[in-house]
mmCIF file with all atom_site columns, C-alpha atoms in Angstrom:
data_model
loop_
_atom_site.group_PDB
_atom_site.id
_atom_site.type_symbol
_atom_site.label_atom_id
_atom_site.label_alt_id
_atom_site.label_comp_id
_atom_site.label_asym_id
_atom_site.label_entity_id
_atom_site.label_seq_id
_atom_site.pdbx_PDB_ins_code
_atom_site.Cartn_x
_atom_site.Cartn_y
_atom_site.Cartn_z
_atom_site.occupancy
_atom_site.B_iso_or_equiv
_atom_site.pdbx_formal_charge
_atom_site.auth_seq_id
_atom_site.auth_comp_id
_atom_site.auth_asym_id
_atom_site.auth_atom_id
_atom_site.pdbx_PDB_model_num
ATOM 1   C CA . MET A 1 1   ? 94.054 -48.809 26.372 1.00 0.00 ? 12  MET A CA 1
ATOM 2   C CA . GLU A 1 2   ? 91.190 -50.909 25.086 1.00 0.00 ? 13  GLU A CA 1
ATOM 3   C CA . LYS A 1 3   ? 88.376 -49.020 23.346 1.00 0.00 ? 14  LYS A CA 1
ATOM 4   C CA . PHE A 1 4   ? 84.928 -50.250 24.374 1.00 0.00 ? 15  PHE A CA 1
ATOM 5   C CA . ALA A 1 5   ? 82.034 -50.552 21.923 1.00 0.00 ? 16  ALA A CA 1
ATOM 6   C CA . ASN A 1 6   ? 79.337 -50.735 24.592 1.00 0.00 ? 17  ASN A CA 1
ATOM 7   C CA . VAL A 1 7   ? 78.766 -50.873 28.340 1.00 0.00 ? 18  VAL A CA 1
ATOM 8   C CA . ALA A 1 8   ? 78.551 -54.668 28.408 1.00 0.00 ? 19  ALA A CA 1
ATOM 9   C CA . ASP A 1 9   ? 82.051 -54.907 26.910 1.00 0.00 ? 20  ASP A CA 1
ATOM 10  C CA . TYR A 1 10  ? 83.287 -52.344 29.425 1.00 0.00 ? 21  TYR A CA 1
ATOM 11  C CA . LEU A 1 11  ? 81.855 -54.298 32.356 1.00 0.00 ? 22  LEU A CA 1
ATOM 12  C CA . ALA A 1 12  ? 83.276 -57.570 31.050 1.00 0.00 ? 23  ALA A CA 1
ATOM 13  C CA . SER A 1 13  ? 86.766 -56.056 31.230 1.00 0.00 ? 24  SER A CA 1
ATOM 14  C CA . LEU A 1 14  ? 86.504 -55.372 34.984 1.00 0.00 ? 25  LEU A CA 1
ATOM 15  C CA . ASP A 1 15  ? 87.431 -57.589 37.910 1.00 0.00 ? 26  ASP A CA 1
ATOM 16  C CA . SER A 1 16  ? 84.451 -59.011 39.800 1.00 0.00 ? 27  SER A CA 1
ATOM 17  C CA . MET A 1 17  ? 84.302 -56.404 42.592 1.00 0.00 ? 28  MET A CA 1
ATOM 18  C CA . ARG A 1 18  ? 84.440 -53.400 40.263 1.00 0.00 ? 29  ARG A CA 1
ATOM 19  C CA . ARG A 1 19  ? 82.043 -55.097 37.826 1.00 0.00 ? 30  ARG A CA 1
ATOM 20  C CA . GLU A 1 20  ? 79.528 -55.597 40.653 1.00 0.00 ? 31  GLU A CA 1
ATOM 21  C CA . VAL A 1 21  ? 79.732 -51.934 41.710 1.00 0.00 ? 32  VAL A CA 1
ATOM 22  C CA . ALA A 1 22  ? 79.486 -50.779 38.088 1.00 0.00 ? 33  ALA A CA 1
ATOM 23  C CA . GLN A 1 23  ? 76.449 -53.002 37.517 1.00 0.00 ? 34  GLN A CA 1
ATOM 24  C CA . ILE A 1 24  ? 74.742 -51.520 40.591 1.00 0.00 ? 35  ILE A CA 1
ATOM 25  C CA . MET A 1 25  ? 75.378 -48.019 39.222 1.00 0.00 ? 36  MET A CA 1
ATOM 26  C CA . ARG A 1 26  ? 74.222 -49.097 35.762 1.00 0.00 ? 37  ARG A CA 1
ATOM 27  C CA . GLU A 1 27  ? 70.911 -50.353 37.171 1.00 0.00 ? 38  GLU A CA 1
ATOM 28  C CA . LEU A 1 28  ? 70.493 -47.284 39.366 1.00 0.00 ? 39  LEU A CA 1
ATOM 29  C CA . LEU A 1 29  ? 70.975 -44.974 36.391 1.00 0.00 ? 40  LEU A CA 1
ATOM 30  C CA . ALA A 1 30  ? 68.583 -47.007 34.223 1.00 0.00 ? 41  ALA A CA 1
ATOM 31  C CA . ASP A 1 31  ? 65.943 -46.632 36.935 1.00 0.00 ? 42  ASP A CA 1
ATOM 32  C CA . ALA A 1 32  ? 66.678 -42.953 37.661 1.00 0.00 ? 43  ALA A CA 1
ATOM 33  C CA . ALA A 1 33  ? 66.707 -41.981 33.975 1.00 0.00 ? 44  ALA A CA 1
ATOM 34  C CA . PRO A 1 34  ? 64.331 -44.387 32.205 1.00 0.00 ? 45  PRO A CA 1
ATOM 35  C CA . ASP A 1 35  ? 64.271 -42.310 28.997 1.00 0.00 ? 46  ASP A CA 1
ATOM 36  C CA . ALA A 1 36  ? 68.059 -42.164 28.758 1.00 0.00 ? 47  ALA A CA 1
ATOM 37  C CA . THR A 1 37  ? 70.207 -44.326 26.526 1.00 0.00 ? 48  THR A CA 1
ATOM 38  C CA . GLU A 1 38  ? 73.270 -46.164 27.751 1.00 0.00 ? 49  GLU A CA 1
ATOM 39  C CA . VAL A 1 39  ? 76.434 -45.190 25.833 1.00 0.00 ? 50  VAL A CA 1
ATOM 40  C CA . ILE A 1 40  ? 80.192 -45.271 26.005 1.00 0.00 ? 51  ILE A CA 1
ATOM 41  C CA . SER A 1 41  ? 81.656 -41.773 26.000 1.00 0.00 ? 52  SER A CA 1
ATOM 42  C CA . TYR A 1 42  ? 85.276 -40.907 26.728 1.00 0.00 ? 53  TYR A CA 1
ATOM 43  C CA . ASN A 1 43  ? 85.659 -44.692 26.918 1.00 0.00 ? 54  ASN A CA 1
ATOM 44  C CA . MET A 1 44  ? 83.506 -44.998 30.037 1.00 0.00 ? 55  MET A CA 1
ATOM 45  C CA . PRO A 1 45  ? 79.844 -45.816 30.698 1.00 0.00 ? 56  PRO A CA 1
ATOM 46  C CA . ALA A 1 46  ? 77.410 -42.932 30.499 1.00 0.00 ? 57  ALA A CA 1
ATOM 47  C CA . VAL A 1 47  ? 73.717 -42.247 30.025 1.00 0.00 ? 58  VAL A CA 1
ATOM 48  C CA . LYS A 1 48  ? 72.503 -39.839 27.388 1.00 0.00 ? 59  LYS A CA 1
ATOM 49  C CA . GLN A 1 49  ? 69.177 -38.048 26.989 1.00 0.00 ? 60  GLN A CA 1
ATOM 50  C CA . SER A 1 50  ? 68.007 -35.357 24.584 1.00 0.00 ? 61  SER A CA 1
ATOM 51  C CA . GLY A 1 51  ? 71.305 -35.696 22.732 1.00 0.00 ? 62  GLY A CA 1
ATOM 52  C CA . LYS A 1 52  ? 73.406 -34.880 25.806 1.00 0.00 ? 63  LYS A CA 1
ATOM 53  C CA . VAL A 1 53  ? 75.244 -37.029 28.317 1.00 0.00 ? 64  VAL A CA 1
ATOM 54  C CA . LEU A 1 54  ? 73.615 -36.824 31.737 1.00 0.00 ? 65  LEU A CA 1
ATOM 55  C CA . VAL A 1 55  ? 76.364 -38.514 33.767 1.00 0.00 ? 66  VAL A CA 1
ATOM 56  C CA . TYR A 1 56  ? 79.397 -40.757 33.345 1.00 0.00 ? 67  TYR A CA 1
ATOM 57  C CA . PHE A 1 57  ? 80.819 -43.300 35.773 1.00 0.00 ? 68  PHE A CA 1
ATOM 58  C CA . ALA A 1 58  ? 83.927 -45.423 36.053 1.00 0.00 ? 69  ALA A CA 1
ATOM 59  C CA . PRO A 1 59  ? 85.091 -47.793 38.786 1.00 0.00 ? 70  PRO A CA 1
ATOM 60  C CA . THR A 1 60  ? 88.727 -47.274 39.761 1.00 0.00 ? 71  THR A CA 1
ATOM 61  C CA . GLN A 1 61  ? 90.901 -49.218 42.177 1.00 0.00 ? 72  GLN A CA 1
ATOM 62  C CA . LYS A 1 62  ? 89.724 -47.314 45.291 1.00 0.00 ? 73  LYS A CA 1
ATOM 63  C CA . HIS A 1 63  ? 86.437 -45.642 44.407 1.00 0.00 ? 74  HIS A CA 1
ATOM 64  C CA . LEU A 1 64  ? 83.619 -45.302 41.927 1.00 0.00 ? 75  LEU A CA 1
ATOM 65  C CA . GLY A 1 65  ? 84.141 -42.162 39.901 1.00 0.00 ? 76  GLY A CA 1
ATOM 66  C CA . PHE A 1 66  ? 80.914 -40.305 39.109 1.00 0.00 ? 77  PHE A CA 1
ATOM 67  C CA . TYR A 1 67  ? 81.003 -37.456 36.593 1.00 0.00 ? 78  TYR A CA 1
ATOM 68  C CA . PRO A 1 68  ? 77.784 -35.413 36.466 1.00 0.00 ? 79  PRO A CA 1
ATOM 69  C CA . THR A 1 69  ? 79.340 -32.202 35.002 1.00 0.00 ? 80  THR A CA 1
ATOM 70  C CA . SER A 1 70  ? 79.995 -29.121 37.109 1.00 0.00 ? 81  SER A CA 1
ATOM 71  C CA . GLU A 1 71  ? 76.589 -27.545 37.785 1.00 0.00 ? 82  GLU A CA 1
ATOM 72  C CA . PRO A 1 72  ? 75.175 -30.413 39.881 1.00 0.00 ? 83  PRO A CA 1
ATOM 73  C CA . ILE A 1 73  ? 78.348 -30.442 41.957 1.00 0.00 ? 84  ILE A CA 1
ATOM 74  C CA . VAL A 1 74  ? 77.869 -26.757 42.750 1.00 0.00 ? 85  VAL A CA 1
ATOM 75  C CA . HIS A 1 75  ? 74.139 -27.222 43.360 1.00 0.00 ? 86  HIS A CA 1
ATOM 76  C CA . PHE A 1 76  ? 74.581 -30.201 45.723 1.00 0.00 ? 87  PHE A CA 1
ATOM 77  C CA . GLU A 1 77  ? 77.810 -28.992 47.318 1.00 0.00 ? 88  GLU A CA 1
ATOM 78  C CA . GLN A 1 78  ? 76.571 -29.347 50.901 1.00 0.00 ? 89  GLN A CA 1
ATOM 79  C CA . GLU A 1 79  ? 75.389 -32.918 50.347 1.00 0.00 ? 90  GLU A CA 1
ATOM 80  C CA . LEU A 1 80  ? 78.700 -33.770 48.694 1.00 0.00 ? 91  LEU A CA 1
ATOM 81  C CA . LEU A 1 81  ? 80.830 -32.659 51.649 1.00 0.00 ? 92  LEU A CA 1
ATOM 82  C CA . PRO A 1 82  ? 81.374 -36.262 52.861 1.00 0.00 ? 93  PRO A CA 1
ATOM 83  C CA . TYR A 1 83  ? 82.879 -37.189 49.468 1.00 0.00 ? 94  TYR A CA 1
ATOM 84  C CA . LYS A 1 84  ? 86.030 -36.149 47.730 1.00 0.00 ? 95  LYS A CA 1
ATOM 85  C CA . HIS A 1 85  ? 84.954 -34.108 44.722 1.00 0.00 ? 96  HIS A CA 1
ATOM 86  C CA . SER A 1 86  ? 86.209 -31.581 42.226 1.00 0.00 ? 97  SER A CA 1
ATOM 87  C CA . LYS A 1 87  ? 84.679 -29.327 39.599 1.00 0.00 ? 98  LYS A CA 1
ATOM 88  C CA . GLY A 1 88  ? 83.354 -32.232 37.554 1.00 0.00 ? 99  GLY A CA 1
ATOM 89  C CA . ALA A 1 89  ? 83.947 -35.438 39.517 1.00 0.00 ? 100 ALA A CA 1
ATOM 90  C CA . ILE A 1 90  ? 82.782 -37.165 42.682 1.00 0.00 ? 101 ILE A CA 1
ATOM 91  C CA . GLN A 1 91  ? 84.512 -40.134 44.315 1.00 0.00 ? 102 GLN A CA 1
ATOM 92  C CA . PHE A 1 92  ? 82.357 -42.694 46.091 1.00 0.00 ? 103 PHE A CA 1
ATOM 93  C CA . PRO A 1 93  ? 84.657 -44.929 48.183 1.00 0.00 ? 104 PRO A CA 1
ATOM 94  C CA . TYR A 1 94  ? 83.989 -48.656 48.036 1.00 0.00 ? 105 TYR A CA 1
ATOM 95  C CA . ASP A 1 95  ? 84.003 -48.945 51.830 1.00 0.00 ? 106 ASP A CA 1
ATOM 96  C CA . GLN A 1 96  ? 80.831 -46.817 52.065 1.00 0.00 ? 107 GLN A CA 1
ATOM 97  C CA . PRO A 1 97  ? 77.347 -47.483 50.705 1.00 0.00 ? 108 PRO A CA 1
ATOM 98  C CA . LEU A 1 98  ? 76.489 -45.680 47.473 1.00 0.00 ? 109 LEU A CA 1
ATOM 99  C CA . PRO A 1 99  ? 74.416 -42.581 48.274 1.00 0.00 ? 110 PRO A CA 1
ATOM 100 C CA . VAL A 1 100 ? 71.501 -43.737 46.136 1.00 0.00 ? 111 VAL A CA 1
ATOM 101 C CA . ALA A 1 101 ? 69.150 -40.859 47.010 1.00 0.00 ? 112 ALA A CA 1
ATOM 102 C CA . LEU A 1 102 ? 71.818 -38.268 46.229 1.00 0.00 ? 113 LEU A CA 1
ATOM 103 C CA . ILE A 1 103 ? 72.716 -39.934 42.929 1.00 0.00 ? 114 ILE A CA 1
ATOM 104 C CA . ARG A 1 104 ? 69.041 -39.949 41.963 1.00 0.00 ? 115 ARG A CA 1
ATOM 105 C CA . LYS A 1 105 ? 68.741 -36.229 42.788 1.00 0.00 ? 116 LYS A CA 1
ATOM 106 C CA . ILE A 1 106 ? 71.829 -35.431 40.723 1.00 0.00 ? 117 ILE A CA 1
ATOM 107 C CA . VAL A 1 107 ? 70.500 -37.439 37.772 1.00 0.00 ? 118 VAL A CA 1
ATOM 108 C CA . GLN A 1 108 ? 67.116 -35.687 38.021 1.00 0.00 ? 119 GLN A CA 1
ATOM 109 C CA . PHE A 1 109 ? 68.899 -32.322 38.133 1.00 0.00 ? 120 PHE A CA 1
ATOM 110 C CA . ARG A 1 110 ? 70.788 -33.259 34.935 1.00 0.00 ? 121 ARG A CA 1
ATOM 111 C CA . ILE A 1 111 ? 67.602 -34.459 33.220 1.00 0.00 ? 122 ILE A CA 1
ATOM 112 C CA . GLU A 1 112 ? 65.961 -31.129 33.957 1.00 0.00 ? 123 GLU A CA 1
ATOM 113 C CA . GLU A 1 113 ? 69.081 -29.329 32.811 1.00 0.00 ? 124 GLU A CA 1
ATOM 114 C CA . VAL A 1 114 ? 69.350 -31.090 29.445 1.00 0.00 ? 125 VAL A CA 1
ATOM 115 C CA . THR A 1 115 ? 65.627 -31.039 28.720 1.00 0.00 ? 126 THR A CA 1
ATOM 116 C CA . LYS A 1 116 ? 65.488 -27.340 29.502 1.00 0.00 ? 127 LYS A CA 1
ATOM 117 C CA . ASN A 1 117 ? 62.804 -27.692 32.158 1.00 0.00 ? 128 ASN A CA 1
ATOM 118 C CA . ARG A 1 118 ? 64.928 -25.616 34.467 1.00 0.00 ? 129 ARG A CA 1
ATOM 119 C CA . PRO A 1 119 ? 66.322 -22.165 33.679 1.00 0.00 ? 130 PRO A CA 1
ATOM 120 C CA . ARG A 1 120 ? 70.108 -21.961 33.665 1.00 0.00 ? 131 ARG A CA 1
ATOM 121 C CA . PRO A 1 121 ? 71.599 -19.741 36.374 1.00 0.00 ? 132 PRO A CA 1
ATOM 122 C CA . VAL A 1 122 ? 72.787 -16.308 35.314 1.00 0.00 ? 133 VAL A CA 1
ATOM 123 C CA . PHE A 1 123 ? 76.188 -15.289 36.588 1.00 0.00 ? 134 PHE A CA 1
#
């Protein structure tokens, strides 16, 4: 598997359809997290803020994988019901529009989480 140095190299390796979807997500994340830095982590695009990755994403053959860590998935569980998801991943099918408002809310949740503006839940 090719190791990517940056997001531009990652995108250049994709076919045109997946590159277009990834570029849309890239722009959405840049807008939703303007203080974040674009990085490659686990060999996929991610955005990092306050020294921590907010979210990762990766286009696959059938869906855009979105990896916001587990707490946002629990927090937004009801809104995620239309999408296949697991403890740390959400699948956005290509035959449906990206849920831009939901992605923005998840990113904001992660920003608050990593910048400690929000208390962590006690279990």
